[in-house]
Coordinates of C-alpha atoms in Angstrom, one line a residue:
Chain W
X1046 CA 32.4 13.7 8.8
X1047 CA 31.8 16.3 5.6
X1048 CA 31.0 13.4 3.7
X1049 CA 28.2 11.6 5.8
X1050 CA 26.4 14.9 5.8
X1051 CA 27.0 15.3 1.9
X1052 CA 25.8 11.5 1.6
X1053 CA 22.4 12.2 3.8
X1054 CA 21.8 15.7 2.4
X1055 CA 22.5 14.4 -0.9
X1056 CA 20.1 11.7 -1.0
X1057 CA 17.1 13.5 0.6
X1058 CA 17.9 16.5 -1.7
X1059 CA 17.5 14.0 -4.9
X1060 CA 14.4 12.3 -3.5
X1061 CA 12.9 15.8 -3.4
X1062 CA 14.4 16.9 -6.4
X1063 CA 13.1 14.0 -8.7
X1064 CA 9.9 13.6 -6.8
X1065 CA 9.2 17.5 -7.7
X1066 CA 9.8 16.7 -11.5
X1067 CA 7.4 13.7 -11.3
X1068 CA 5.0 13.2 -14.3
X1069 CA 2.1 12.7 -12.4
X1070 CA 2.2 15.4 -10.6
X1071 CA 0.4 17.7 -13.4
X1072 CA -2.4 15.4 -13.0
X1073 CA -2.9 15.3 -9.1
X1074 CA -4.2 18.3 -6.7
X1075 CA -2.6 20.6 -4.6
X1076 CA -3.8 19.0 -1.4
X1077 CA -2.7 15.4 -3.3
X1078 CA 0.8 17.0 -4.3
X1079 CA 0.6 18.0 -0.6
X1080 CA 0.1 14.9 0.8
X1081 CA 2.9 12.9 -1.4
X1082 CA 5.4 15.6 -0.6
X1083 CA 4.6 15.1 3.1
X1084 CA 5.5 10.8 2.5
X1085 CA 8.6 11.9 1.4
X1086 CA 9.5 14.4 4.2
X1087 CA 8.2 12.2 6.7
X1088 CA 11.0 9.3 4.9
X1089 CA 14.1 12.1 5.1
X1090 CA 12.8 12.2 8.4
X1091 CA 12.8 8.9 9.4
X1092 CA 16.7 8.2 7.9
X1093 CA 18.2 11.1 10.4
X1094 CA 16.1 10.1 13.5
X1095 CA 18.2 7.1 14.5
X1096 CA 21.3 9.0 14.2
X1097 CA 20.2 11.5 16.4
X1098 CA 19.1 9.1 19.3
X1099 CA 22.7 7.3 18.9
X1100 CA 24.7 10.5 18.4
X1101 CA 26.1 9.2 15.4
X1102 CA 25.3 12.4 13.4
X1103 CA 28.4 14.4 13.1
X1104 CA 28.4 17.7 14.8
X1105 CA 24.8 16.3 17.3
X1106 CA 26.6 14.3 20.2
X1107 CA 24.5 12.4 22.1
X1108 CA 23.0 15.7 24.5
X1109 CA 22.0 17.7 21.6
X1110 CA 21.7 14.9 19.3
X1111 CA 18.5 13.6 21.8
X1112 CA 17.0 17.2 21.8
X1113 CA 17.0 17.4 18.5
X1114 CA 15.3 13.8 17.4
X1115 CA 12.4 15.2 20.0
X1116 CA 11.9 17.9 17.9
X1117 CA 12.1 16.2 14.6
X1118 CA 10.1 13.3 16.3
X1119 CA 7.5 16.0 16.8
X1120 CA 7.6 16.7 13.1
X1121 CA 7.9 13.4 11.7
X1122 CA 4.2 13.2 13.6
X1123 CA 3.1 16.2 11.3
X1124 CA 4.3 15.0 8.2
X1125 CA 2.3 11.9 8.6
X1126 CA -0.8 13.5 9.7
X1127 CA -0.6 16.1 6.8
X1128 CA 0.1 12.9 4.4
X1129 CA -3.0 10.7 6.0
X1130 CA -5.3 13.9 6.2
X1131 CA -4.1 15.1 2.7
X1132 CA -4.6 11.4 0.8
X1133 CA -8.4 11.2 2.9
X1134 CA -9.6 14.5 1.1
X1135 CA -8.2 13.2 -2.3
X1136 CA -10.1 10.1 -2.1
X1137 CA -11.7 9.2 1.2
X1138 CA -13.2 5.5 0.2
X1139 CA -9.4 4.3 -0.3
X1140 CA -8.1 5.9 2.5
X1141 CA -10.6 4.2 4.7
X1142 CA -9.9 0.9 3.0
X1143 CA -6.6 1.4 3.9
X1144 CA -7.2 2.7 7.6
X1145 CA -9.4 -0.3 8.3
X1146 CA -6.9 -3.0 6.3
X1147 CA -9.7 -3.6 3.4
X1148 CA -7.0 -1.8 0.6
X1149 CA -6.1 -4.3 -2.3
X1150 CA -2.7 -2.9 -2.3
X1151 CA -0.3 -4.2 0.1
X1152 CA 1.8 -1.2 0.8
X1153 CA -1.4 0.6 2.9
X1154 CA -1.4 -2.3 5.8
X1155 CA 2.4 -1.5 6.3
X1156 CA 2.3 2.1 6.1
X1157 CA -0.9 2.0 8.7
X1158 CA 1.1 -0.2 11.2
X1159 CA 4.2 2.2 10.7
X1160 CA 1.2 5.3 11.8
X1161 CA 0.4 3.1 14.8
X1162 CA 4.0 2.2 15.7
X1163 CA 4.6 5.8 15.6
X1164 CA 2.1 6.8 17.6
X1165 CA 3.1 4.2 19.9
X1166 CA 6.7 5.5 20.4
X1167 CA 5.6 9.3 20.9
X1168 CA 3.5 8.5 23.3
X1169 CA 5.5 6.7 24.8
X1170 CA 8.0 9.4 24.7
X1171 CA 5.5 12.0 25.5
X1172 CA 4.4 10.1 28.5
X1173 CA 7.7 8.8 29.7
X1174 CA 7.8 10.7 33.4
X1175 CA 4.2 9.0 34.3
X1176 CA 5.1 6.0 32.8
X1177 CA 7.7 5.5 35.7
X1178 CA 9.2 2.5 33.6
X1179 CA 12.9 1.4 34.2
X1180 CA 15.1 3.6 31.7
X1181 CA 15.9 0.0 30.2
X1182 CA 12.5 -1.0 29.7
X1183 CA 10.9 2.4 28.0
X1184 CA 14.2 2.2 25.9
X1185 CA 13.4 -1.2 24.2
X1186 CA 9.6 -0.4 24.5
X1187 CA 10.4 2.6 22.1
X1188 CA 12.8 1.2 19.8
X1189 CA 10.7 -1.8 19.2
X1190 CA 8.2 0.7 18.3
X1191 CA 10.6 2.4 16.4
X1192 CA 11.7 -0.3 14.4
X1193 CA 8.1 -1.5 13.3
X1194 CA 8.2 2.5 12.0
X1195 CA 11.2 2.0 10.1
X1196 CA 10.5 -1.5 8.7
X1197 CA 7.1 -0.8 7.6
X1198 CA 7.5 2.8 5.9
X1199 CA 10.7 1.4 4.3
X1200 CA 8.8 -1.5 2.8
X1201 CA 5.2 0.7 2.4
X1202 CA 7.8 3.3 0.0
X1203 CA 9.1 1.1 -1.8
X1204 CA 6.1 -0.8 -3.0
X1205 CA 4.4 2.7 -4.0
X1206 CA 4.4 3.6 -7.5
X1207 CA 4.1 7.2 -7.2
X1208 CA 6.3 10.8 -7.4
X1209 CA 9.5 9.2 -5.9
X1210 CA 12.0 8.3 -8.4
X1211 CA 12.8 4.4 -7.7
X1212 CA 16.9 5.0 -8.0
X1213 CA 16.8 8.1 -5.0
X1214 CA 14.2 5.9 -3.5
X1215 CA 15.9 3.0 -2.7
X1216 CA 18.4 4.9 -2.0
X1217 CA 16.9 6.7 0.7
X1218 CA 15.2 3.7 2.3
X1219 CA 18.6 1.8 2.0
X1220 CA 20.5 4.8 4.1
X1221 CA 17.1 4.4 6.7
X1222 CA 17.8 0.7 7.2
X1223 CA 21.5 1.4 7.5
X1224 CA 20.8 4.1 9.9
X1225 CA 18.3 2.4 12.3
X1226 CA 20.6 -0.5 12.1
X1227 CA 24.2 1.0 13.4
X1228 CA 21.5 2.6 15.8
X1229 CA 20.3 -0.4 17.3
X1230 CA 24.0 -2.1 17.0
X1231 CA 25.2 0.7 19.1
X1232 CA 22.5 1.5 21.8
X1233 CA 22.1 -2.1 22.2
X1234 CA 18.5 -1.5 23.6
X1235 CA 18.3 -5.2 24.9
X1236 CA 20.5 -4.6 27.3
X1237 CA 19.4 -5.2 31.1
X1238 CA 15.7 -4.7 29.7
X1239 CA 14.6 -8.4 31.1
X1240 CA 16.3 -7.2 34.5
X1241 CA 15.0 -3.8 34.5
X1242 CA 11.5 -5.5 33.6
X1243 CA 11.9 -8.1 36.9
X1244 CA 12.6 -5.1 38.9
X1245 CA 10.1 -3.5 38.0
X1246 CA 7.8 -6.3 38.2
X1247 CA 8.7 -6.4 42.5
X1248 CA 8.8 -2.9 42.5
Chain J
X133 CA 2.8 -60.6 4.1
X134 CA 1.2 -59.7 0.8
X135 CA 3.4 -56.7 -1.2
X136 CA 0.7 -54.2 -1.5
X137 CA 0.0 -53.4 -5.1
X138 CA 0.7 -49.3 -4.9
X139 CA 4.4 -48.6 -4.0
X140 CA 4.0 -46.5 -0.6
X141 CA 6.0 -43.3 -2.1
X142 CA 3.8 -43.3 -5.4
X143 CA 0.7 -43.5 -3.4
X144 CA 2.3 -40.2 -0.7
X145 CA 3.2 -38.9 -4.4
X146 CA -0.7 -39.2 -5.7
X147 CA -2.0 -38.2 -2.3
X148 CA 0.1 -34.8 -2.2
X149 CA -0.8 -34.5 -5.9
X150 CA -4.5 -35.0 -5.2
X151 CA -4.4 -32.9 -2.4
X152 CA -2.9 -29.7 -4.2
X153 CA -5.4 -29.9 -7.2
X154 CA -8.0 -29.6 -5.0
X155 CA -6.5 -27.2 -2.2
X156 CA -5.3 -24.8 -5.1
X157 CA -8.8 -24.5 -6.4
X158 CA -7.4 -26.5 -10.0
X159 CA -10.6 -28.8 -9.3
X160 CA -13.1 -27.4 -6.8
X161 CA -16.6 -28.3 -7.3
X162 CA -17.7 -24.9 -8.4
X163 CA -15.6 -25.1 -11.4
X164 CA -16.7 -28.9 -12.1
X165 CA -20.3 -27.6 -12.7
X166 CA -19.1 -25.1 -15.1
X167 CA -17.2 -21.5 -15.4
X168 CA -17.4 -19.4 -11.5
X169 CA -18.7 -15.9 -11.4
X170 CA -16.3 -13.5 -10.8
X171 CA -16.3 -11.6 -7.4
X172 CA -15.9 -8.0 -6.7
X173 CA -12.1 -7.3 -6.0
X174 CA -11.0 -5.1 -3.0
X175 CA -11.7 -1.5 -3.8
X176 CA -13.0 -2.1 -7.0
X177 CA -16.4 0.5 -6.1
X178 CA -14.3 3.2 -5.0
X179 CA -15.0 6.6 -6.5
X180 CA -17.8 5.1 -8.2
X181 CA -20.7 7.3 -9.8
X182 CA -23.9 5.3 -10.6
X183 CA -25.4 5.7 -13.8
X184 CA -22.6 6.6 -15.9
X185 CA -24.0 7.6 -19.9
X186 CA -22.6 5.3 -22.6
X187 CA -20.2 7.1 -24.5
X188 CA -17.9 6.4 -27.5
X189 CA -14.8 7.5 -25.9
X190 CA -14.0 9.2 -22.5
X191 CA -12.8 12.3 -23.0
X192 CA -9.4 12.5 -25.9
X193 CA -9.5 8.6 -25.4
X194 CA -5.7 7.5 -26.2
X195 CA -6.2 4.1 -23.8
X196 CA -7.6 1.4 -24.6
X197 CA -10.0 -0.7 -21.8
X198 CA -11.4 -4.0 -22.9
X199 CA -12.8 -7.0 -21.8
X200 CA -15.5 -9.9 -22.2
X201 CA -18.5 -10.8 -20.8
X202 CA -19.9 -14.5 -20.0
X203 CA -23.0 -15.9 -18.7
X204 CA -22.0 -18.3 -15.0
X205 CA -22.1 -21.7 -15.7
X206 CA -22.3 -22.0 -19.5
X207 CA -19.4 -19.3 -20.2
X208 CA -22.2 -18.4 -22.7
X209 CA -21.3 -14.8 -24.5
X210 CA -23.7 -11.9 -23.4
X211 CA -24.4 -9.3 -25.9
X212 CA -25.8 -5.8 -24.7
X213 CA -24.4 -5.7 -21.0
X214 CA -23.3 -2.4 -20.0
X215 CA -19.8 -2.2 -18.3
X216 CA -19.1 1.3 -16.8
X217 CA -15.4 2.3 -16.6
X218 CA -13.8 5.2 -14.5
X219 CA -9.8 5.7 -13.4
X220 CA -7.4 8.4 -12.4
X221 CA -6.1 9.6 -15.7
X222 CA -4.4 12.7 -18.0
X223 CA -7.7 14.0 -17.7
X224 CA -9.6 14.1 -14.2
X225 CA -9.5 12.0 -11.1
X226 CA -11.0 9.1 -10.1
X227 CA -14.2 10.8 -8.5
X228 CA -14.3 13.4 -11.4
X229 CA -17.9 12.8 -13.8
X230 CA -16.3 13.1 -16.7
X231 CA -13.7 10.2 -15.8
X232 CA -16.8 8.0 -15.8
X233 CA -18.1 6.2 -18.7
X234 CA -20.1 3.2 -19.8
X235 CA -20.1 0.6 -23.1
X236 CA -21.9 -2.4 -24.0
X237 CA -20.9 -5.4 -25.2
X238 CA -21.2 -7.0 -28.7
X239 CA -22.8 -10.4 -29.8
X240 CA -19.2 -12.1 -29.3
X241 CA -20.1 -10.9 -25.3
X242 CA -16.3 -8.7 -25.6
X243 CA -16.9 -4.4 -25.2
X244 CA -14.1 -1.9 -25.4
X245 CA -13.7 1.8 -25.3
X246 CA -11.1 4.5 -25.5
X247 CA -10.5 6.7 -22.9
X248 CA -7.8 9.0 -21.9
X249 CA -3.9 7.3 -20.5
X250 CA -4.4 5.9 -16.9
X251 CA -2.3 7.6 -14.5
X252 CA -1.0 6.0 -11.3
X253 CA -2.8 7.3 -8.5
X254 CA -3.0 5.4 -4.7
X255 CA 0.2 3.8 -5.2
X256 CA -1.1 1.9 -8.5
X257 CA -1.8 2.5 -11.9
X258 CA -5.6 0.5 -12.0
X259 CA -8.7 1.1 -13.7
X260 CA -12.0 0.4 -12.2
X261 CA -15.4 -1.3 -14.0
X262 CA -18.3 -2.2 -12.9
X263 CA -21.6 -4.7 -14.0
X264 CA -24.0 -2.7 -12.1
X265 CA -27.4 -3.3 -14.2
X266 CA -29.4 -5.7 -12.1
X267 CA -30.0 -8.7 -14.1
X268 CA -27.2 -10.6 -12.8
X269 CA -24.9 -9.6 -9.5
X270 CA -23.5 -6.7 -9.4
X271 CA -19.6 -6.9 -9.7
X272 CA -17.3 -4.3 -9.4
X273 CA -13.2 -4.7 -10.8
X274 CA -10.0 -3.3 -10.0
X275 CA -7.4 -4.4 -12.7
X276 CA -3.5 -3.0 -12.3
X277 CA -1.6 -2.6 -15.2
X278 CA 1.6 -4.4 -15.4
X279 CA 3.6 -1.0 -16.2
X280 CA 2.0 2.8 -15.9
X281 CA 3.8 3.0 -19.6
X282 CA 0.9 0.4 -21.0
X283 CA -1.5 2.1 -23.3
X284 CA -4.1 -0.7 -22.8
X285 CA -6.1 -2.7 -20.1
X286 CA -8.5 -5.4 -20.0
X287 CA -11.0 -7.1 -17.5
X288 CA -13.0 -9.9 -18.2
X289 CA -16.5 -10.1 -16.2
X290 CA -18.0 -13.7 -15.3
X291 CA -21.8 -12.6 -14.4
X292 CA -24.2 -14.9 -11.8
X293 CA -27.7 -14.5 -13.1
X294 CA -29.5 -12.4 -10.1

C-alpha cells in the first residue's frame, strides 16, 4: 500500500524534478515555462484519475475515491486550459495550426483530440442529472471519452521533445497506461451498456 | 492453346513493380520534365518577419544553417537569391527581430550563415527559411534537426520562376 503511493509520488516528483532542471528552460518565457509545467501537471493528473474512479488508490475507497477524481477532474480541466492559453501567447500561429490540425508535428493532432475527449467526459459528467442516461450507458460514454484522453496525451507526451526528461517520462506515461488499464479491467464499463442502451431506447 | 510468352507471376511481378514507381512518385511526370519546385512545408511561415536585413551572423552565431538554391526544371544554380532564416534559439524566440536574418547565395547557387544554437521549442528543435523575393514563388521551410545536440542544419530550396 506504502509502496504504490511511494511509486506514484515518486514518479510525478522526478517528472517535476527533472523537468525544473531542463536546459531549455533559460531560454523560454515565464508564461512558456508556465504553460510546459501545466503539460506536465495535467499528466500526474491524468495517472491518479483512474485510480480514483476504481478505488484502487490506497487510503480513497470507492466513496471518497469518486469525490476526489471530481475535483481533480475539475483541475485536470485547468491545467490544460492554462497549458493551451499559455502555448497561444507564446506563439499563436502554431498553436492555431495545431487547434485547427494544420501543425507539421504529429504530437498537436493527438494532444487536441485528448482536449476534446476531455471536454467531452466533463461535460458529460457536469451534465449527468439532465442527461437522464442509464448509469451503464453515461459510464461507458465517459470512459470511452476517457480513454481517447489517456491514449492521446500519452502518445502526444511522448513524442514532445521538450522540458520532460524522456527516462521520468516514460515512466510516468507507462504508470498512466497501467493505471487506466487495471481501471477499465476492473470497472468493466461494457457491462450491461448495450442493455441499458435498449432500455433506454423504449424508454 | 498457345503458352503465352510472359510467365503470369513475372508479368503480376512487373505490374506491381510498375505500379509502385509511379504510385511512390520514383517516376511522376513532373520529375520526367526535370527537377520539381519545392513546396512550402506545414508551418514553415510561422513567426515570420518580412524583410529581414542580410547579415553576416545572427547574433554570437555558434550554428551553422546552410543550403542550396536551384532554378525548377533545369536544377540550374542561382546566385544572389536571398534566403531569410529565423528559429527559437540561446538567444530570442522565434518571433523576436533579432532571431531574424537573411543571406544570399553564391555563384555555386549554395548560402550559409551562422547564427546562434537552435533550441527546441513547440515540441521540435526546427529552423525556419524562407524565398520570399518575388521573382520566383515564394516558399517557406521548416527543417527538424535529427538531434537538439546538432550544431548545424541545412535546407535546400527548389525555386518555380513566378
Amino acid at each position: 500500500m506504502i509502496l504504490i503511493w511511494c511509486a506514484i509520488a515518486g514518479v510525478i516528483g522526478a517528472s517535476l524534478v527533472v523537468a525544473a532542471g531542463s536546459e531549455y528552460l533559460p531560454y523560454r518565457t515565464p508564461v512558456y515555462v508556465a504553460a510546459g509545467f501545466a503539460g506536465v501537471v495535467a499528466l500526474a493528473l491524468l495517472l491518479v484519475q483512474p485510480l480514483l474512479a476504481a478505488g484502487l488508490l490506497p487510503g480513497f475507497p470507492m466513496q471518497a475515491g469518486r469525490r476526489i477524481h471530481r475535483w481533480t477532474g475539475v483541475a485536470l480541466m485547468l491545467a490544460v486550459a492554462v497549458h493551451v492559453v499559455g502555448l497561444w501567447i507564446t506563439s499563436p500561429p502554431d498553436m492555431v495550426d495545431a487547434l485547427t490540425f494544420a501543425a507539421p508535428t504529429a504530437f498537436s493532432a493527438f494532444g487536441v483530440v485528448a482536449m476534446w475527449a476531455l471536454i467531452a467526459a466533463a461535460l458529460l459528467a457536469g451534465i449527468r442529472k439532465k442527461l437522464r442516461l442509464r448509469p451503464q450507458v453515461w459510464r461507458l460514454a465517459h470512459t470511452m471519452a476517457a480513454s481517447v484522453v489517456v491514449v492521446g496525451s500519452v502518445v502526444h507526451a511522448i513524442l514532445i521533445e521538450g522540458t520532460m526528461g524522456s527516462v521520468s517520462k516514460t515512466l510516468m506515461c507507462g504508470l498512466t497506461i497501467g493505471a487506466w488499464a487495471l481501471t477499465v479491467g476492473r470497472l468493466k464499463p461494457w457491462t450491461g451498456a448495450w442493455r441499458g442502451w435498449r432500455r433506454q431506447a423504449q424508454e | 492453346m498457345s503458352q503465352s510468352p510472359m510467365p503470369r507471376r513475372r508479368f503480376m511481378a512487373a505490374g506491381a513493380a510498375a505500379f509502385l514507381a509511379t504510385g511512390t512518385g520514383l517516376i511522376s511526370p513532373v520529375r520526367a520534365q526535370g527537377l520539381a519546385p519545392t513546396t512550402s512545408m506545414r508551418g514553415g511561415a510561422n513567426n515570420y518577419r518580412p524583410g529581414a536585413l542580410i547579415v553576416d551572423r545572427i547574433g554570437e552565431g555558434g550554428f551553422m544553417m546552410s543550403g542550396t538554391v536551384r532554378r525548377a526544371g533545369d536544377g540550374v544554380p542561382l546566385e544572389g537569391i536571398r534566403i531569410q532564416i529565423w528559429a527559437h534559439t540561446t538567444e530570442g524566440r522565434e518571433s523576436d527581430a533579432r532571431s531574424h536574418g537573411a543571406t544570399l547565395t553564391n555563384a555555386d547557387g549554395m548560402f550559409q550563415l551562422e547564427m546562434p544554437q537552435i533550441v527546441p521549442t513547440f515540441g521540435q528543435p526546427h529552423g525556419h527559411l524562407a524565398y520570399d523575393s518575388g521573382d520566383f514563388e515564394t516558399v517557406f521551410l521548416r527543417p527538424v534537426m535529427s538531434s537538439a545536440r546538432d550544431t548545424s542544419l541545412s535546407a535546400h530550396f527548389v525555386l518555380q520562376p513566378a
